[in-house]
mmCIF file of C-alpha atoms in Angstrom:
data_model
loop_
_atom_site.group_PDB
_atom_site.id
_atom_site.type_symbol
_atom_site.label_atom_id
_atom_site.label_comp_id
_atom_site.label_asym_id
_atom_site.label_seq_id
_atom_site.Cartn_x
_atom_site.Cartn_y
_atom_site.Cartn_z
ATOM 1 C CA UNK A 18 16.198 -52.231 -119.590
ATOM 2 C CA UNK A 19 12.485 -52.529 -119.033
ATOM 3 C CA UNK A 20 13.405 -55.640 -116.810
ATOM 4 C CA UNK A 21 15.612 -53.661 -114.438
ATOM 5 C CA UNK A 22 12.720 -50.383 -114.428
ATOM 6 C CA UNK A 23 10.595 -52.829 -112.967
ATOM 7 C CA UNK A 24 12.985 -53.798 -110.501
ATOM 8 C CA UNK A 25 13.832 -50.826 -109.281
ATOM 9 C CA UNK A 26 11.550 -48.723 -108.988
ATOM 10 C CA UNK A 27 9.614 -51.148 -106.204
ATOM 11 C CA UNK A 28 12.685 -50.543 -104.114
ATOM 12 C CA UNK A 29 13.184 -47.154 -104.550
ATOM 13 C CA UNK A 30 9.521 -46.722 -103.266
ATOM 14 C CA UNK A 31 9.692 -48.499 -100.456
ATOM 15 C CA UNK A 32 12.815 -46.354 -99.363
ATOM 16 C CA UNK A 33 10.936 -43.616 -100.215
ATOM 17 C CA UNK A 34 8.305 -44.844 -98.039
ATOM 18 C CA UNK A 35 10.523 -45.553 -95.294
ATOM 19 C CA UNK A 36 12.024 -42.282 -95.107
ATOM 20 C CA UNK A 37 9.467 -40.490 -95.427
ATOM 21 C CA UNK A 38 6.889 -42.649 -92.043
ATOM 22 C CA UNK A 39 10.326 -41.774 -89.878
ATOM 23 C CA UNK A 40 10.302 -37.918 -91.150
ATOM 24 C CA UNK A 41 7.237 -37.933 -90.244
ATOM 25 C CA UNK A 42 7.568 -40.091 -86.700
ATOM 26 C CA UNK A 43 10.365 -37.458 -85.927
ATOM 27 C CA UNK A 44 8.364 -34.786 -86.043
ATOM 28 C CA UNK A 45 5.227 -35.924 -84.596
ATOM 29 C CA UNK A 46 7.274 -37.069 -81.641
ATOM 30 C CA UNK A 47 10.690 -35.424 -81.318
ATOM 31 C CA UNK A 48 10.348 -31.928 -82.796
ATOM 32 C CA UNK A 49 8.158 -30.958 -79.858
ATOM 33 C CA UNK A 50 9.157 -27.356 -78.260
ATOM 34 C CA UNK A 51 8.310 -29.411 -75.080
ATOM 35 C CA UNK A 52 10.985 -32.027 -75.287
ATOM 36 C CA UNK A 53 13.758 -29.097 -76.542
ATOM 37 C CA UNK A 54 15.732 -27.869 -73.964
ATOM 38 C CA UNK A 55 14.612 -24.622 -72.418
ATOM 39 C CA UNK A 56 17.560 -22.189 -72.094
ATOM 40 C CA UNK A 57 16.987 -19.366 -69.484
ATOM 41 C CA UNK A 58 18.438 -16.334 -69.242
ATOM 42 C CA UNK A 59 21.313 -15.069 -66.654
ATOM 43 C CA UNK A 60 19.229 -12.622 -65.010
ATOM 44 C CA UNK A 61 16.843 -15.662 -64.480
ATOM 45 C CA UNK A 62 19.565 -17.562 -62.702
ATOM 46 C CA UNK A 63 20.737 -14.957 -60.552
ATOM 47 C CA UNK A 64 16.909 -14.760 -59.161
ATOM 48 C CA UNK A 65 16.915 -18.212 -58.292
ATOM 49 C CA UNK A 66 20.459 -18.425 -56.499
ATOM 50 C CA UNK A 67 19.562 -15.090 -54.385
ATOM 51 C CA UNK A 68 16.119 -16.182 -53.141
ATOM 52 C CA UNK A 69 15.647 -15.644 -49.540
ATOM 53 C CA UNK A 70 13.478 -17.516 -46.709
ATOM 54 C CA UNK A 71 9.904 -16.348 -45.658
ATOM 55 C CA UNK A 72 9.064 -15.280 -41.625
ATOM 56 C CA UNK A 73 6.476 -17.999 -42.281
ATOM 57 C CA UNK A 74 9.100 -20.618 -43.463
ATOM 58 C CA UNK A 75 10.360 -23.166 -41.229
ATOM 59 C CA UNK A 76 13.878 -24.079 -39.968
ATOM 60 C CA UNK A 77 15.048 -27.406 -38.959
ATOM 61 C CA UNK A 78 17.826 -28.450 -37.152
ATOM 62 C CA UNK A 79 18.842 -32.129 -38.077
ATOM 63 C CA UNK A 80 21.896 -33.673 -36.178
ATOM 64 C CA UNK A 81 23.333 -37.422 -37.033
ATOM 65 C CA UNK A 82 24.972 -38.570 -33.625
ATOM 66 C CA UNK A 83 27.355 -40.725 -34.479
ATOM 67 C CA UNK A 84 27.480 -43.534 -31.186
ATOM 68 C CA UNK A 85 24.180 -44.971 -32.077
ATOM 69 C CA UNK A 86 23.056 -43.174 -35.640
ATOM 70 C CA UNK A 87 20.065 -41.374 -34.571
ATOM 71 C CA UNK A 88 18.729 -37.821 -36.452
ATOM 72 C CA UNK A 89 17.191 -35.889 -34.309
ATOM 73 C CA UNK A 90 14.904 -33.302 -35.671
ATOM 74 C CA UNK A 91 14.619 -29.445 -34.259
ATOM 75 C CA UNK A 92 12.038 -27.249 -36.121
ATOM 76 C CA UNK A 93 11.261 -23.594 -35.603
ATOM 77 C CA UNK A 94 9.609 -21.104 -37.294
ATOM 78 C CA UNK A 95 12.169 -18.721 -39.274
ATOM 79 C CA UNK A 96 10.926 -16.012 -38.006
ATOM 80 C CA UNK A 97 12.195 -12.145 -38.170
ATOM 81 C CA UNK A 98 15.726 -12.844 -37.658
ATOM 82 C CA UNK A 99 16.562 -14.458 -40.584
ATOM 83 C CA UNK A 100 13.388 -14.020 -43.006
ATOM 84 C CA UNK A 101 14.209 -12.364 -45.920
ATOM 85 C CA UNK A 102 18.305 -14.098 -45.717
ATOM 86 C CA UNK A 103 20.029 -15.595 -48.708
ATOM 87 C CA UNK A 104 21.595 -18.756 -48.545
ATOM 88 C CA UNK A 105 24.826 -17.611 -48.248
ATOM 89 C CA UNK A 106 23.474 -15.211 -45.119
ATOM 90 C CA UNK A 107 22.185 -18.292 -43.597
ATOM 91 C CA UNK A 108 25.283 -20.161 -43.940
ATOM 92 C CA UNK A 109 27.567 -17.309 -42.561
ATOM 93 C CA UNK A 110 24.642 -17.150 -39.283
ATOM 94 C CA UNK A 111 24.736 -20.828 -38.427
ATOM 95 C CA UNK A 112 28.788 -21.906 -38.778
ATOM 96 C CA UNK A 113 29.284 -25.299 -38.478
ATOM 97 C CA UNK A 114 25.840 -26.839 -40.385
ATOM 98 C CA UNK A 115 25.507 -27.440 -43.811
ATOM 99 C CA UNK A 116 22.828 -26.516 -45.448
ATOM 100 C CA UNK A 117 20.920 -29.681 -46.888
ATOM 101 C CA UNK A 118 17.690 -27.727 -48.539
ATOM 102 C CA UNK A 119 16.776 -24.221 -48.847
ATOM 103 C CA UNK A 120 14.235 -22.840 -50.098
ATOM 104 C CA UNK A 121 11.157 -19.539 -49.170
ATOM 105 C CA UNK A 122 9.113 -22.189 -47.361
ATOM 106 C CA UNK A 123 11.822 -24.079 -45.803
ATOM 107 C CA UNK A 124 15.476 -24.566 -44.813
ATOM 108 C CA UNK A 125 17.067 -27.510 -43.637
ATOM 109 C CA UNK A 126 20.221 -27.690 -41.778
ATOM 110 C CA UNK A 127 22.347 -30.234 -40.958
ATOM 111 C CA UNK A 128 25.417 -31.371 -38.862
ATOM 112 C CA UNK A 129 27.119 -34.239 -37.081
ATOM 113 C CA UNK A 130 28.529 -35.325 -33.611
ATOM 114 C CA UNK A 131 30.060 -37.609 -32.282
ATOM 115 C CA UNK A 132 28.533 -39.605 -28.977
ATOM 116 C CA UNK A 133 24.928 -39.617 -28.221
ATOM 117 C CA UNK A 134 21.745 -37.112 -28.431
ATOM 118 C CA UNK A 135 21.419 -35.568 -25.466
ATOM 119 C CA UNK A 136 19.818 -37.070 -22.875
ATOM 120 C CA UNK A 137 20.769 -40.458 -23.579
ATOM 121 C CA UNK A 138 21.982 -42.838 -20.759
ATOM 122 C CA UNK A 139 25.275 -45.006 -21.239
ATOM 123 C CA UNK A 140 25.794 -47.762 -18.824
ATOM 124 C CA UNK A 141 29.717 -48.099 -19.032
ATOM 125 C CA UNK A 142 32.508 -49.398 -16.988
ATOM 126 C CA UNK A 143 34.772 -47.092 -14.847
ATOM 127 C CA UNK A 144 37.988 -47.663 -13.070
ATOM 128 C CA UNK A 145 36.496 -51.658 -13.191
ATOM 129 C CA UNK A 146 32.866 -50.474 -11.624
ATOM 130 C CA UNK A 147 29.991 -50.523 -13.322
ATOM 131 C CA UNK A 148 28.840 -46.693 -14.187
ATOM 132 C CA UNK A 149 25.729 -44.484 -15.470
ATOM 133 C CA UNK A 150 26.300 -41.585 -17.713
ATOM 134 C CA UNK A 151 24.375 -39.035 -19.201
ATOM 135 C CA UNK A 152 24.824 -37.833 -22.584
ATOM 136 C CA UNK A 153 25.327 -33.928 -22.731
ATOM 137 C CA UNK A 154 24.492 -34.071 -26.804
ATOM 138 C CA UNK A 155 28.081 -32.819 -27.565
ATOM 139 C CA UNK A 156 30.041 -35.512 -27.234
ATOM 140 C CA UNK A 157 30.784 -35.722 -23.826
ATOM 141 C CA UNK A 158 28.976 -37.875 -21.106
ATOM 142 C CA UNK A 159 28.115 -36.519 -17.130
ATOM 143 C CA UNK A 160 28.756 -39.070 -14.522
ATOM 144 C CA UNK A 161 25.071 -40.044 -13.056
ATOM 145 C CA UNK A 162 26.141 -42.616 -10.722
ATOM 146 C CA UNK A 163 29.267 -45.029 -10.201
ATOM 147 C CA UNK A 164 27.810 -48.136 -8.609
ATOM 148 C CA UNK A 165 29.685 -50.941 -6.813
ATOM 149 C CA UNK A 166 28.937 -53.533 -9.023
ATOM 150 C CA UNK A 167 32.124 -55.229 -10.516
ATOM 151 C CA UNK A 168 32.772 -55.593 -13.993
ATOM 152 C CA UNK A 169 34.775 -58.698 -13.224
ATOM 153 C CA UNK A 170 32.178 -60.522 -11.541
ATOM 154 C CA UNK A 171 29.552 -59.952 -14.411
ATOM 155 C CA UNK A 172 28.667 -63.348 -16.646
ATOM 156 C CA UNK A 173 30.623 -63.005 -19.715
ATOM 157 C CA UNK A 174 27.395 -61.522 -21.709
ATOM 158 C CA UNK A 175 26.631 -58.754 -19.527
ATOM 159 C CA UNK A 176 30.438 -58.079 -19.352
ATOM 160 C CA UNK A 177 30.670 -57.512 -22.623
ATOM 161 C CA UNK A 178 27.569 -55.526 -23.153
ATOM 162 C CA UNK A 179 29.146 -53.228 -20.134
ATOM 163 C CA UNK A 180 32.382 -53.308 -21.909
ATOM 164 C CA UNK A 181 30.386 -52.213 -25.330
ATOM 165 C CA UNK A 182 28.218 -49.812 -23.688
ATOM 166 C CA UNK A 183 24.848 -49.918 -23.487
ATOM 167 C CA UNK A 184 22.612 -46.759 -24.719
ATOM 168 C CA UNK A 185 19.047 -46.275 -23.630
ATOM 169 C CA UNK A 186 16.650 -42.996 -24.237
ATOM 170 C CA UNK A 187 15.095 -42.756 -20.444
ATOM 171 C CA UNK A 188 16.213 -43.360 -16.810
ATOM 172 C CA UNK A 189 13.997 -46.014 -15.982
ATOM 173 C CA UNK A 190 15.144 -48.198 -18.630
ATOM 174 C CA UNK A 191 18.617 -47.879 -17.744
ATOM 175 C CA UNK A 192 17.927 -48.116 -13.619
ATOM 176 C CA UNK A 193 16.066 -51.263 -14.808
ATOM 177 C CA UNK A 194 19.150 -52.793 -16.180
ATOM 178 C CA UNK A 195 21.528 -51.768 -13.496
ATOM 179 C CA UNK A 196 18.948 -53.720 -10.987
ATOM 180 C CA UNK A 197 19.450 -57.045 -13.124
ATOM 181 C CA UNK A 198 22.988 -56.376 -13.039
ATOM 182 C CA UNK A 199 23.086 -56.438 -9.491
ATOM 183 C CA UNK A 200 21.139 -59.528 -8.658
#
């Protein structure tokens, strides 16, 4: 009997032990009120979801054109027409843009097109002629000039970048390239 005293009570200490330096780990480290989850009230909520936008704020515009991928950026300031506007208020105001961050200091809305950004020159072909267009931001594309260059009698390259269409931001750029096609 003495034998098995002797052998059991070692073990039972260091359980004892053990147990007790993880008691005591959990409570130095996860008992925190920090690490609990902080539970907040409904009335707190409701603040949150009807905040509104400050005259001081900004609003920008952010449209993804879809032909070559660009954003382009429009900010304002919010200003008196819509300071003081809910979320939902600003969503009802601007139909057809989603609203990708709102908050007092700032609201973000965004959309997508199709075509270019406005401004944008295409050089295309028409009826077999070489063409310049101007992107009108919506989609659509103004005829700038029709030019009397054949498609047909293009190298196979440039035919294919014709066929393709080629985008460029400014005039020059794209009067540039309808001089090399011509040579």
């Amino acid at each position: 009997m003495k034998y098995f005293i002797r052998k059991i009570i070692p073990i039972v200490l260091i359980f004892v032990t053990i147990f007790l330096a993880g008691y005591l780990y959990y409570i130095r480290y996860y008992n925190h009120s920090s690490k609990m989850p902080q539970y907040t009230n409904a009335k707190d909520n409701s603040i949150l979801t009807n905040s509104s936008v400050s005259p001081n704020g900004k609003l920008i515009f952010e449209t993804l054109y879809k032909g070559n991928g660009d954003i382009i950026k429009e900010e304002q300031k919010i200003g008196i027409l819509i300071a003081g506007k809910s979320k939902d208020e600003i969503a009802k105001i601007y139909n057809g843009w989603s609203i990708k961050k709102f908050d007092s200091d700032e609201v973000i809305l965004y959309k997508e097109e199709e075509g270019f950004p406005p401004g944008y020159y295409i050089i295309s072909s028409s009826n077999g002629y070489v063409s310049l267009y101007k992107s009108d931001g919506n989609g659509g594309e103004i005829l700038v000039e029709k030019t009397d260059i054949l498609v047909n009698n293009l190298n196979p390259n440039d035919k294919e970048r014709i066929l393709n269409n080629i985008v460029v931001k400014d005039a020059d750029e794209a009067y540039s390239i309808l001089a090399n096609l011509s040579s």
